[in-house]
mmCIF file of C-alpha atoms in Angstrom:
data_model
loop_
_atom_site.group_PDB
_atom_site.id
_atom_site.type_symbol
_atom_site.label_atom_id
_atom_site.label_comp_id
_atom_site.label_asym_id
_atom_site.label_seq_id
_atom_site.Cartn_x
_atom_site.Cartn_y
_atom_site.Cartn_z
ATOM 1 C CA LEU A 1 87.700 118.178 109.302
ATOM 2 C CA ALA A 2 84.963 115.665 108.652
ATOM 3 C CA LYS A 3 85.338 112.632 110.901
ATOM 4 C CA THR A 4 84.404 109.198 109.627
ATOM 5 C CA THR A 5 83.166 106.114 111.464
ATOM 6 C CA GLN A 6 83.379 102.612 109.999
ATOM 7 C CA PRO A 7 82.997 99.101 111.404
ATOM 8 C CA ILE A 8 86.303 97.793 112.681
ATOM 9 C CA SER A 9 85.985 94.455 110.903
ATOM 10 C CA MET A 10 83.744 92.366 108.674
ATOM 11 C CA ASP A 11 83.747 88.764 107.545
ATOM 12 C CA SER A 12 82.377 87.451 104.285
ATOM 13 C CA TYR A 13 82.567 84.429 101.999
ATOM 14 C CA GLU A 14 83.748 84.173 98.445
ATOM 15 C CA GLY A 15 81.093 85.113 95.913
ATOM 16 C CA GLN A 16 79.074 87.240 98.300
ATOM 17 C CA GLU A 17 78.352 90.935 97.968
ATOM 18 C CA VAL A 18 79.940 93.030 100.721
ATOM 19 C CA ASN A 19 78.620 96.406 101.821
ATOM 20 C CA ILE A 20 80.736 98.593 104.085
ATOM 21 C CA THR A 21 79.056 101.679 105.491
ATOM 22 C CA CYS A 22 80.837 104.839 106.566
ATOM 23 C CA SER A 23 79.292 107.554 108.698
ATOM 24 C CA HIS A 24 80.371 111.176 108.158
ATOM 25 C CA ASN A 25 77.816 113.384 109.883
ATOM 26 C CA ASN A 26 79.721 116.667 109.550
ATOM 27 C CA ILE A 27 80.621 116.404 105.876
ATOM 28 C CA ALA A 28 81.128 119.811 104.272
ATOM 29 C CA THR A 29 79.545 121.061 101.073
ATOM 30 C CA ASN A 30 82.749 120.792 99.066
ATOM 31 C CA ASP A 31 83.821 117.419 100.452
ATOM 32 C CA TYR A 32 84.052 114.314 98.320
ATOM 33 C CA ILE A 33 83.897 110.758 99.637
ATOM 34 C CA THR A 34 86.782 108.513 98.702
ATOM 35 C CA TRP A 35 87.482 104.877 99.468
ATOM 36 C CA TYR A 36 90.903 103.249 99.535
ATOM 37 C CA GLN A 37 91.997 99.636 99.837
ATOM 38 C CA GLN A 38 95.183 98.573 101.591
ATOM 39 C CA PHE A 39 96.925 95.215 101.521
ATOM 40 C CA PRO A 40 99.657 94.327 104.037
ATOM 41 C CA SER A 41 103.044 95.894 103.255
ATOM 42 C CA GLN A 42 101.560 98.129 100.556
ATOM 43 C CA GLY A 43 100.365 101.694 100.405
ATOM 44 C CA PRO A 44 96.636 102.381 100.134
ATOM 45 C CA ARG A 45 95.121 102.169 96.666
ATOM 46 C CA PHE A 46 92.246 104.281 95.358
ATOM 47 C CA ILE A 47 89.021 102.361 94.771
ATOM 48 C CA ILE A 48 86.253 104.850 94.096
ATOM 49 C CA GLN A 49 85.178 108.431 94.724
ATOM 50 C CA GLY A 50 81.856 110.232 94.675
ATOM 51 C CA TYR A 51 79.938 113.329 95.688
ATOM 52 C CA LYS A 52 76.298 112.225 95.663
ATOM 53 C CA THR A 53 73.906 109.475 94.547
ATOM 54 C CA LYS A 54 75.660 106.490 93.004
ATOM 55 C CA VAL A 55 79.004 105.911 91.378
ATOM 56 C CA THR A 56 80.075 102.641 89.794
ATOM 57 C CA ASN A 57 83.362 101.495 88.310
ATOM 58 C CA GLU A 58 84.816 98.165 87.340
ATOM 59 C CA VAL A 59 85.542 97.084 90.909
ATOM 60 C CA ALA A 60 82.953 98.696 93.181
ATOM 61 C CA SER A 61 79.892 100.869 93.636
ATOM 62 C CA LEU A 62 79.480 103.785 95.989
ATOM 63 C CA PHE A 63 76.058 104.734 97.285
ATOM 64 C CA ILE A 64 75.552 108.175 98.831
ATOM 65 C CA PRO A 65 72.145 109.231 100.201
ATOM 66 C CA ALA A 66 70.758 112.706 99.656
ATOM 67 C CA ASP A 67 71.894 114.034 103.058
ATOM 68 C CA ARG A 68 75.452 112.754 102.390
ATOM 69 C CA LYS A 69 75.927 111.912 106.061
ATOM 70 C CA SER A 70 76.880 108.365 105.223
ATOM 71 C CA SER A 71 78.068 106.300 102.286
ATOM 72 C CA THR A 72 78.222 102.609 101.411
ATOM 73 C CA LEU A 73 80.961 100.871 99.494
ATOM 74 C CA SER A 74 79.626 97.807 97.704
ATOM 75 C CA LEU A 75 81.966 95.064 96.508
ATOM 76 C CA PRO A 76 80.178 92.566 94.265
ATOM 77 C CA ARG A 77 81.084 88.892 94.434
ATOM 78 C CA VAL A 78 84.194 89.184 96.614
ATOM 79 C CA SER A 79 87.115 86.802 96.296
ATOM 80 C CA LEU A 80 89.895 85.856 98.706
ATOM 81 C CA SER A 81 92.076 88.558 97.168
ATOM 82 C CA ASP A 82 89.665 91.224 98.392
ATOM 83 C CA THR A 83 90.817 90.551 101.961
ATOM 84 C CA ALA A 84 92.227 93.922 102.954
ATOM 85 C CA VAL A 85 91.597 97.051 104.994
ATOM 86 C CA TYR A 86 89.158 99.524 103.480
ATOM 87 C CA TYR A 87 89.295 103.215 104.395
ATOM 88 C CA CYS A 88 86.626 105.855 103.934
ATOM 89 C CA LEU A 89 87.890 109.426 103.624
ATOM 90 C CA VAL A 90 86.035 112.696 103.353
ATOM 91 C CA GLY A 91 87.590 115.906 102.126
ATOM 92 C CA GLU A 92 89.210 117.639 99.224
ATOM 93 C CA SER A 93 92.669 117.199 97.824
ATOM 94 C CA ASN A 94 93.376 120.802 96.954
ATOM 95 C CA ALA A 95 95.668 122.983 98.977
ATOM 96 C CA GLY A 96 94.493 123.803 102.456
ATOM 97 C CA ASN A 97 92.649 120.580 103.119
ATOM 98 C CA MET A 98 93.845 117.303 104.490
ATOM 99 C CA LEU A 99 92.595 113.828 103.834
ATOM 100 C CA THR A 100 92.392 112.029 107.154
ATOM 101 C CA PHE A 101 92.379 108.246 107.368
ATOM 102 C CA GLY A 102 90.445 106.636 110.189
ATOM 103 C CA GLY A 103 90.977 103.127 111.474
ATOM 104 C CA GLY A 104 89.438 101.484 108.429
ATOM 105 C CA THR A 105 87.442 98.263 108.107
ATOM 106 C CA ARG A 106 89.298 94.965 108.034
ATOM 107 C CA LEU A 107 87.497 92.717 105.577
ATOM 108 C CA MET A 108 88.207 89.013 105.797
ATOM 109 C CA VAL A 109 86.950 86.930 102.894
ATOM 110 C CA LYS A 110 86.721 83.231 103.656
ATOM 111 C CA PRO A 111 86.571 80.341 101.206
ATOM 112 C CA GLU B 1 103.512 105.304 84.068
ATOM 113 C CA ALA B 2 105.956 105.109 86.947
ATOM 114 C CA GLY B 3 104.427 105.206 90.401
ATOM 115 C CA VAL B 4 105.552 106.926 93.568
ATOM 116 C CA ALA B 5 109.052 105.779 94.464
ATOM 117 C CA GLN B 6 110.284 105.589 98.033
ATOM 118 C CA SER B 7 113.548 104.550 99.614
ATOM 119 C CA PRO B 8 114.765 102.852 101.619
ATOM 120 C CA ARG B 9 112.098 100.170 101.965
ATOM 121 C CA TYR B 10 113.387 99.116 105.365
ATOM 122 C CA LYS B 11 115.515 100.807 107.989
ATOM 123 C CA ILE B 12 116.535 99.704 111.465
ATOM 124 C CA ILE B 13 118.166 102.218 113.793
ATOM 125 C CA GLU B 14 118.714 102.690 117.483
ATOM 126 C CA LYS B 15 116.912 105.348 119.446
ATOM 127 C CA ARG B 16 118.470 108.806 119.314
ATOM 128 C CA GLN B 17 119.932 108.092 115.873
ATOM 129 C CA SER B 18 118.777 109.921 112.760
ATOM 130 C CA VAL B 19 117.160 108.640 109.596
ATOM 131 C CA ALA B 20 116.039 110.095 106.273
ATOM 132 C CA PHE B 21 113.442 108.883 103.802
ATOM 133 C CA TRP B 22 113.239 109.895 100.165
ATOM 134 C CA CYS B 23 110.227 110.164 97.905
ATOM 135 C CA ASN B 24 109.923 110.753 94.173
ATOM 136 C CA PRO B 25 106.290 111.484 93.239
ATOM 137 C CA ILE B 26 104.556 110.790 89.962
ATOM 138 C CA SER B 27 105.728 113.214 87.285
ATOM 139 C CA GLY B 28 103.567 116.299 87.117
ATOM 140 C CA HIS B 29 101.952 115.831 90.512
ATOM 141 C CA ALA B 30 101.956 119.123 92.337
ATOM 142 C CA THR B 31 100.862 117.861 95.740
ATOM 143 C CA LEU B 32 102.947 115.565 97.895
ATOM 144 C CA TYR B 33 102.039 114.038 101.241
ATOM 145 C CA TRP B 34 103.933 112.218 103.958
ATOM 146 C CA TYR B 35 101.937 109.856 106.160
ATOM 147 C CA GLN B 36 102.948 107.838 109.211
ATOM 148 C CA GLN B 37 101.255 104.468 109.666
ATOM 149 C CA ILE B 38 101.742 102.674 112.957
ATOM 150 C CA LEU B 39 100.976 98.966 112.929
ATOM 151 C CA GLY B 40 97.245 98.330 113.166
ATOM 152 C CA GLN B 41 96.262 101.960 112.573
ATOM 153 C CA GLY B 42 95.259 104.051 109.594
ATOM 154 C CA PRO B 43 97.773 106.392 107.972
ATOM 155 C CA LYS B 44 98.227 109.709 109.771
ATOM 156 C CA LEU B 45 99.079 112.745 107.700
ATOM 157 C CA LEU B 46 102.315 114.435 108.758
ATOM 158 C CA ILE B 47 102.792 117.106 106.122
ATOM 159 C CA GLN B 48 101.342 118.238 102.804
ATOM 160 C CA PHE B 49 103.260 120.133 100.124
ATOM 161 C CA GLN B 50 101.853 122.043 97.178
ATOM 162 C CA ASN B 51 104.761 122.304 94.744
ATOM 163 C CA ASN B 52 107.630 123.302 97.047
ATOM 164 C CA GLY B 53 105.497 125.083 99.648
ATOM 165 C CA VAL B 54 104.081 123.615 102.834
ATOM 166 C CA VAL B 55 100.277 123.580 102.903
ATOM 167 C CA ASP B 56 99.940 122.174 106.398
ATOM 168 C CA ASP B 57 102.362 120.606 108.828
ATOM 169 C CA SER B 58 100.232 120.869 111.944
ATOM 170 C CA GLN B 59 100.627 117.179 112.769
ATOM 171 C CA LEU B 60 104.369 117.033 112.191
ATOM 172 C CA PRO B 61 106.362 116.704 115.455
ATOM 173 C CA LYS B 62 108.658 119.565 114.580
ATOM 174 C CA ASP B 63 111.039 119.006 117.468
ATOM 175 C CA ARG B 64 112.319 115.878 115.739
ATOM 176 C CA PHE B 65 110.749 115.625 112.293
ATOM 177 C CA SER B 66 111.555 117.785 109.282
ATOM 178 C CA ALA B 67 110.584 117.592 105.635
ATOM 179 C CA GLU B 68 111.496 119.476 102.525
ATOM 180 C CA ARG B 69 110.624 119.566 98.865
ATOM 181 C CA LEU B 70 113.152 122.015 97.517
ATOM 182 C CA LYS B 71 112.494 121.937 93.779
ATOM 183 C CA GLY B 72 108.859 120.966 93.914
ATOM 184 C CA VAL B 73 109.581 117.378 92.915
ATOM 185 C CA ASP B 74 111.449 115.001 95.244
ATOM 186 C CA SER B 75 110.957 115.181 98.971
ATOM 187 C CA THR B 76 112.900 114.085 102.024
ATOM 188 C CA LEU B 77 111.520 113.332 105.483
ATOM 189 C CA LYS B 78 114.037 113.310 108.330
ATOM 190 C CA ILE B 79 113.758 112.161 111.916
ATOM 191 C CA GLN B 80 116.391 113.300 114.403
ATOM 192 C CA PRO B 81 116.642 112.009 117.057
ATOM 193 C CA ALA B 82 114.442 108.950 116.648
ATOM 194 C CA LYS B 83 112.324 107.571 119.489
ATOM 195 C CA LEU B 84 110.937 104.103 119.970
ATOM 196 C CA GLU B 85 107.426 105.349 119.160
ATOM 197 C CA ASP B 86 108.588 106.455 115.705
ATOM 198 C CA SER B 87 108.597 102.822 114.601
ATOM 199 C CA ALA B 88 106.119 102.831 111.736
ATOM 200 C CA VAL B 89 105.747 102.762 107.985
ATOM 201 C CA TYR B 90 106.284 106.146 106.363
ATOM 202 C CA LEU B 91 104.151 106.515 103.281
ATOM 203 C CA CYS B 92 104.602 109.088 100.584
ATOM 204 C CA ALA B 93 101.712 109.971 98.301
ATOM 205 C CA SER B 94 101.187 112.407 95.475
ATOM 206 C CA SER B 95 98.271 113.873 93.592
ATOM 207 C CA LEU B 96 97.678 116.291 90.750
ATOM 208 C CA GLY B 97 96.368 118.868 93.210
ATOM 209 C CA GLY B 98 94.091 121.659 92.212
ATOM 210 C CA ALA B 99 90.502 122.266 93.150
ATOM 211 C CA GLY B 100 87.888 119.621 93.770
ATOM 212 C CA PRO B 101 88.279 115.881 94.218
ATOM 213 C CA GLY B 102 91.445 113.970 93.693
ATOM 214 C CA GLU B 103 93.109 110.613 93.950
ATOM 215 C CA LEU B 104 96.155 109.990 96.077
ATOM 216 C CA PHE B 105 98.795 107.682 94.651
ATOM 217 C CA PHE B 106 100.848 105.999 97.349
ATOM 218 C CA GLY B 107 104.299 104.519 97.342
ATOM 219 C CA GLU B 108 105.032 101.187 98.993
ATOM 220 C CA GLY B 109 106.344 102.898 102.086
ATOM 221 C CA SER B 110 109.497 102.888 104.164
ATOM 222 C CA ARG B 111 109.332 100.698 107.241
ATOM 223 C CA LEU B 112 111.272 102.102 110.207
ATOM 224 C CA THR B 113 112.167 100.062 113.247
ATOM 225 C CA VAL B 114 113.658 101.946 116.183
ATOM 226 C CA LEU B 115 115.409 99.747 118.760
#
């Protein structure tokens, strides 16, 4: 199983861009990189997923270098409501593979 | 579209008692997961089902935990007897399954307190 390493916590201010980097040195060829967001007393929620290069959706961008040993979640212009824990996962969802959550990154957005 | 439903939301029991959690996944989702999330930690996968078969339960403490998904839809996770360290939120998730990438859809969780 690919292990991920993320910063334990980050602070930011409203309106800033936040970049959270995840290290996954032993990522496998068939593995995808997925990011989830979790608010207190809620289950994690899917944010974005990618395999290589760059993926963008309405809430975030995901940057993946050519060697795929790391990835960066970019949140543009964060607001107070983006305060949450962000998890980076590496793996597949089909039978036989597990998706393992690490400790996540606690993002605190300040006014 | 209805999300993943879990019940009960909260449960308080004494150690050595038993408890059961129920999960109804999103309609049509073949894969169902049970996670345990201890306060301050990331979710830990306990068991993964593909339809009504177990894909992997290597992290399930089988001496006290059991799970089933008899008809490939709803699932039940049971703990008997409970220990203090079982206090956690039990999250159920589902996905379409199949090859390649996928998105997990989580329920709100069932919070267990063992006294």
